[in-house]
Tab-separated table of C-alpha atoms in Angstrom:
chain	number	residue	atom	x	y	z
A	208	LYS	CA	-64.862	2.558	-27.149
A	209	ILE	CA	-63.231	-1.101	-27.035
A	210	LEU	CA	-65.082	-3.775	-29.620
A	211	THR	CA	-64.564	-7.230	-27.727
A	212	TYR	CA	-64.634	-9.705	-30.320
A	213	PHE	CA	-65.939	-13.326	-29.658
A	214	GLY	CA	-68.817	-15.485	-29.243
A	215	SER	CA	-70.884	-17.508	-31.259
A	216	VAL	CA	-71.217	-16.991	-35.629
A	217	LYS	CA	-74.167	-15.632	-34.924
A	218	GLU	CA	-73.204	-13.037	-32.292
A	219	ARG	CA	-70.084	-12.148	-33.899
A	220	ARG	CA	-71.983	-11.495	-37.303
A	221	ALA	CA	-74.360	-8.989	-35.219
A	222	LYS	CA	-70.833	-7.324	-33.748
A	223	ARG	CA	-70.129	-6.610	-37.464
A	224	LYS	CA	-72.773	-4.770	-38.180
A	225	GLY	CA	-71.888	-1.420	-38.829
A	226	TRP	CA	-67.972	-1.489	-37.653
A	227	THR	CA	-66.538	-0.150	-41.531
A	228	LYS	CA	-68.431	3.113	-40.120
A	229	THR	CA	-65.874	5.637	-39.240
A	230	ASN	CA	-65.334	5.905	-35.341
A	231	ALA	CA	-67.747	2.727	-34.908
A	232	PHE	CA	-64.656	1.835	-32.447
A	233	HIS	CA	-61.305	2.258	-31.761
A	234	VAL	CA	-59.937	-0.609	-30.348
A	235	CYS	CA	-60.802	-4.117	-31.214
A	236	ILE	CA	-59.699	-7.507	-28.484
A	237	THR	CA	-59.757	-10.432	-30.100
A	238	SER	CA	-58.390	-13.791	-30.221
A	239	TYR	CA	-56.120	-15.548	-32.764
A	240	ARG	CA	-58.489	-17.879	-33.451
A	241	LEU	CA	-61.232	-16.113	-34.040
A	242	ALA	CA	-59.037	-13.628	-36.203
A	243	ILE	CA	-58.158	-16.864	-38.470
A	244	GLN	CA	-61.055	-17.815	-38.821
A	245	ASP	CA	-63.366	-14.579	-39.938
A	246	SER	CA	-60.518	-13.643	-41.758
A	247	SER	CA	-62.589	-12.419	-44.675
A	248	ALA	CA	-64.177	-9.804	-42.481
A	249	PHE	CA	-60.795	-8.482	-40.714
A	250	LYS	CA	-59.233	-8.437	-44.179
A	251	ARG	CA	-62.059	-6.452	-45.424
A	252	LYS	CA	-61.393	-3.138	-42.796
A	253	LYS	CA	-58.602	-1.281	-42.750
A	254	TRP	CA	-56.920	-1.028	-39.456
A	255	LYS	CA	-54.704	2.039	-38.057
A	256	TYR	CA	-52.048	-0.309	-35.892
A	257	LEU	CA	-52.389	-4.100	-35.428
A	258	ILE	CA	-51.216	-5.251	-32.110
A	259	LEU	CA	-50.025	-8.940	-31.449
A	260	ASP	CA	-49.469	-10.210	-27.835
A	261	GLU	CA	-47.839	-13.243	-27.268
A	262	ALA	CA	-46.392	-12.938	-31.067
A	263	GLN	CA	-44.499	-16.039	-30.455
A	264	ASN	CA	-47.410	-17.587	-31.699
A	265	ILE	CA	-46.310	-16.334	-35.338
A	266	LYS	CA	-42.802	-17.594	-35.473
A	267	ASN	CA	-43.606	-19.945	-38.316
A	268	PHE	CA	-43.626	-18.507	-41.395
A	269	LYS	CA	-44.914	-21.781	-43.494
A	270	SER	CA	-48.315	-21.339	-41.012
A	271	GLN	CA	-51.397	-20.980	-42.056
A	272	ARG	CA	-52.129	-18.174	-39.269
A	273	TRP	CA	-48.321	-15.854	-40.215
A	274	GLN	CA	-49.990	-16.265	-43.710
A	275	THR	CA	-52.952	-14.935	-43.094
A	276	LEU	CA	-52.788	-11.882	-40.700
A	277	LEU	CA	-49.634	-10.767	-42.998
A	278	THR	CA	-52.579	-9.975	-45.327
A	279	PHE	CA	-54.725	-8.006	-42.712
A	280	ASN	CA	-54.707	-4.221	-43.965
A	281	SER	CA	-52.810	-2.203	-41.523
A	282	GLN	CA	-50.767	1.358	-41.273
A	283	ARG	CA	-48.906	-0.195	-38.434
A	284	ARG	CA	-48.136	-3.357	-36.699
A	285	LEU	CA	-46.394	-4.002	-33.504
A	286	LEU	CA	-45.428	-7.538	-31.747
A	287	LEU	CA	-45.180	-7.876	-28.053
A	288	THR	CA	-43.343	-11.089	-26.873
A	289	GLY	CA	-41.240	-12.404	-23.796
A	290	THR	CA	-39.751	-15.330	-26.077
A	291	PRO	CA	-38.795	-13.273	-29.664
A	292	LEU	CA	-36.098	-16.352	-30.529
A	293	GLN	CA	-36.842	-19.829	-28.868
A	294	ASN	CA	-35.796	-22.759	-31.404
A	295	SER	CA	-33.750	-20.833	-34.471
A	296	LEU	CA	-32.817	-17.374	-36.070
A	297	MET	CA	-35.137	-18.176	-38.640
A	298	GLU	CA	-37.808	-17.203	-36.503
A	299	LEU	CA	-36.623	-14.353	-35.912
A	300	TRP	CA	-36.615	-13.813	-39.257
A	301	SER	CA	-40.196	-14.564	-39.488
A	302	LEU	CA	-41.586	-11.694	-36.850
A	303	MET	CA	-38.929	-9.200	-38.412
A	304	HIS	CA	-40.408	-9.895	-42.042
A	305	PHE	CA	-43.633	-10.063	-40.946
A	306	LEU	CA	-43.310	-6.182	-39.236
A	307	MET	CA	-41.710	-5.000	-42.345
A	308	PRO	CA	-41.657	-6.728	-45.326
A	309	ASN	CA	-39.612	-4.838	-47.588
A	310	ILE	CA	-36.981	-4.261	-45.458
A	311	PHE	CA	-37.004	-8.199	-44.548
A	312	GLN	CA	-37.409	-9.131	-47.300
A	313	SER	CA	-35.419	-12.179	-48.307
A	314	HIS	CA	-35.644	-15.177	-46.370
A	315	ARG	CA	-32.620	-16.365	-48.168
A	316	GLU	CA	-30.189	-13.771	-47.402
A	317	PHE	CA	-31.308	-13.802	-43.735
A	318	GLN	CA	-30.540	-17.239	-43.531
A	319	GLU	CA	-27.532	-17.062	-45.738
A	320	TRP	CA	-26.076	-13.676	-43.737
A	321	PHE	CA	-27.104	-14.339	-40.033
A	322	ALA	CA	-29.088	-17.591	-39.172
A	323	SER	CA	-26.056	-20.587	-40.625
A	324	PRO	CA	-23.248	-18.958	-39.978
A	325	LEU	CA	-24.559	-18.252	-35.704
A	326	THR	CA	-26.258	-22.431	-36.352
A	327	GLY	CA	-22.436	-22.888	-36.944
A	328	MET	CA	-21.066	-21.059	-34.010
A	329	ILE	CA	-23.627	-22.570	-31.509
A	330	GLU	CA	-22.772	-25.745	-32.303
A	331	GLY	CA	-18.871	-25.753	-32.709
A	332	ASN	CA	-18.746	-26.443	-35.893
A	333	SER	CA	-17.459	-23.092	-36.694
A	334	GLU	CA	-15.225	-20.267	-34.569
A	335	TYR	CA	-16.947	-17.158	-33.378
A	336	ASN	CA	-17.158	-14.587	-34.897
A	337	GLU	CA	-17.579	-11.432	-33.005
A	338	HIS	CA	-18.113	-9.011	-35.622
A	339	LEU	CA	-21.373	-10.772	-37.402
A	340	VAL	CA	-22.752	-10.883	-33.884
A	341	MET	CA	-22.351	-6.784	-33.655
A	342	ARG	CA	-23.494	-6.820	-37.213
A	343	LEU	CA	-26.812	-8.976	-36.162
A	344	HIS	CA	-27.176	-6.440	-33.152
A	345	LYS	CA	-26.790	-2.984	-34.957
A	346	VAL	CA	-29.552	-4.615	-37.387
A	347	LEU	CA	-31.948	-5.238	-35.063
A	348	ARG	CA	-31.389	-2.270	-32.276
A	349	PRO	CA	-33.823	-0.036	-34.313
A	350	PHE	CA	-36.394	-1.983	-34.201
A	351	LEU	CA	-36.907	-4.103	-30.557
A	352	LEU	CA	-37.609	-2.607	-27.414
A	353	ARG	CA	-36.597	-4.613	-24.411
A	354	ARG	CA	-38.880	-3.753	-21.237
A	355	LEU	CA	-37.825	-5.673	-17.928
A	356	LYS	CA	-40.544	-6.196	-15.719
A	357	GLU	CA	-38.883	-4.154	-13.287
A	358	ASP	CA	-39.408	-1.398	-15.130
A	359	VAL	CA	-43.002	-1.260	-16.273
A	360	GLU	CA	-44.414	-2.937	-13.386
A	361	ARG	CA	-43.049	-1.161	-10.162
A	362	GLN	CA	-46.385	-2.125	-8.341
A	363	MET	CA	-45.498	-5.662	-8.278
A	364	PRO	CA	-44.093	-6.987	-5.652
A	365	LYS	CA	-39.680	-8.116	-5.858
A	366	LYS	CA	-39.508	-11.564	-6.853
A	367	TYR	CA	-37.857	-14.159	-4.704
A	368	GLU	CA	-36.208	-17.027	-5.855
A	369	HIS	CA	-36.095	-19.834	-4.006
A	370	VAL	CA	-33.342	-23.039	-4.899
A	371	ILE	CA	-33.958	-26.815	-4.345
A	372	LEU	CA	-31.696	-28.764	-4.953
A	373	CYS	CA	-32.375	-32.327	-6.676
A	374	ARG	CA	-30.427	-35.000	-7.038
A	375	LEU	CA	-30.097	-36.543	-10.290
A	376	SER	CA	-31.517	-40.011	-10.932
A	377	LYS	CA	-29.487	-42.869	-12.094
A	378	ARG	CA	-29.234	-42.503	-15.890
A	379	GLN	CA	-29.332	-38.603	-15.494
A	380	ARG	CA	-26.190	-38.937	-13.592
A	381	TYR	CA	-24.577	-41.307	-16.395
A	382	LEU	CA	-25.601	-39.011	-19.231
A	383	TYR	CA	-24.248	-35.813	-17.247
A	384	ASP	CA	-20.779	-37.462	-16.455
A	385	ASP	CA	-20.599	-38.992	-20.085
A	386	PHE	CA	-21.042	-35.565	-21.989
A	387	MET	CA	-19.177	-34.005	-19.774
A	388	SER	CA	-16.553	-36.479	-20.793
A	389	LEU	CA	-16.402	-36.322	-24.532
A	390	SER	CA	-13.300	-34.864	-25.974
A	391	THR	CA	-15.537	-31.979	-27.990
A	392	THR	CA	-17.330	-30.852	-24.626
A	393	LYS	CA	-13.373	-30.666	-23.334
A	394	ASP	CA	-12.494	-29.001	-26.531
A	395	THR	CA	-15.256	-26.080	-26.335
A	396	LEU	CA	-15.211	-25.702	-23.457
A	397	ALA	CA	-11.809	-24.479	-23.246
A	398	SER	CA	-12.455	-22.270	-26.526
A	399	GLY	CA	-14.648	-19.983	-24.122
A	400	GLN	CA	-16.275	-19.187	-27.444
A	401	PHE	CA	-19.749	-17.861	-25.736
A	402	LEU	CA	-22.246	-19.376	-28.160
A	403	SER	CA	-20.945	-22.487	-28.241
A	404	VAL	CA	-20.212	-22.616	-24.715
A	405	MET	CA	-24.166	-21.733	-23.792
A	406	ASN	CA	-25.020	-25.096	-26.305
A	407	ILE	CA	-23.045	-27.195	-23.913
A	408	LEU	CA	-25.426	-25.339	-20.722
A	409	MET	CA	-28.241	-26.074	-23.101
A	410	GLN	CA	-27.600	-30.243	-23.451
A	411	LEU	CA	-26.594	-30.650	-20.072
A	412	ARG	CA	-30.214	-28.626	-19.218
A	413	LYS	CA	-32.122	-31.129	-20.885
A	414	VAL	CA	-30.231	-33.556	-18.627
A	415	CYS	CA	-32.081	-32.437	-15.753
A	416	ASN	CA	-35.338	-31.141	-16.980
A	417	HIS	CA	-35.691	-35.287	-18.817
A	418	PRO	CA	-33.045	-37.041	-19.521
A	419	ASN	CA	-35.627	-38.106	-22.720
A	420	LEU	CA	-34.748	-34.588	-23.872
A	421	PHE	CA	-31.132	-35.563	-24.767
A	422	GLU	CA	-31.583	-39.143	-25.343
A	423	PRO	CA	-34.447	-40.255	-26.520
A	424	ARG	CA	-35.968	-43.509	-25.187
A	425	PRO	CA	-38.647	-45.363	-27.391
A	426	ILE	CA	-41.882	-45.326	-25.478
A	427	THR	CA	-43.035	-48.980	-24.229
A	428	SER	CA	-46.588	-49.487	-23.104
A	429	PRO	CA	-48.270	-52.529	-21.243
A	430	PHE	CA	-50.955	-52.354	-23.780
A	431	HIS	CA	-50.653	-54.127	-27.378
A	432	ILE	CA	-52.665	-53.291	-29.987
A	433	SER	CA	-53.415	-55.678	-33.036
A	434	ASP	CA	-53.320	-54.568	-36.881
A	435	ASP	CA	-55.731	-57.182	-37.324
A	436	ASP	CA	-59.839	-55.858	-37.666
């Protein structure tokens, strides 16, 4: 039995009638928005499994969404995401704490052990520490299961990549060459430190995607908004 939980307030209230009974349904599918809106009802029910798709939606532990879903009564939790890490390692802590709050309990300790040192390596402020990286892998390995599309979707056709070369604009070319000419950039590339070199590539990617990502410019508009009433 599958309960698709959606609709108006009245329709959702009707769907909740009798749902605390045993075997009223086996699977409930809903959205983040509705789960938060009707959180009081979801908290009262004991769930066997809480499965969150697109789990990067709870990467911010300060958000209402993360804090509300954390209070749901479930025996087990499973997160599905294609991007477990986007901006910082502390986003990873948010996901791990959500899964196992007793194991990944301390936000401060995770930051001291992993986030701050690894951020320093990425930014080139500290030397590459292979032991620290391996330690993080060892800590996370029991809890992460990676699956490639070709492993789980064998019926899908193969992906073909077509490379289209695009010329840089005048501003992009200037920013690109200027960044590559910096002594800090040259030193980082010469060091061969993986994380530091990856940060260089990320900066160059910003230039290529849009120069304002690398060097923001003030927004100009032909319209003038007066402060006068």
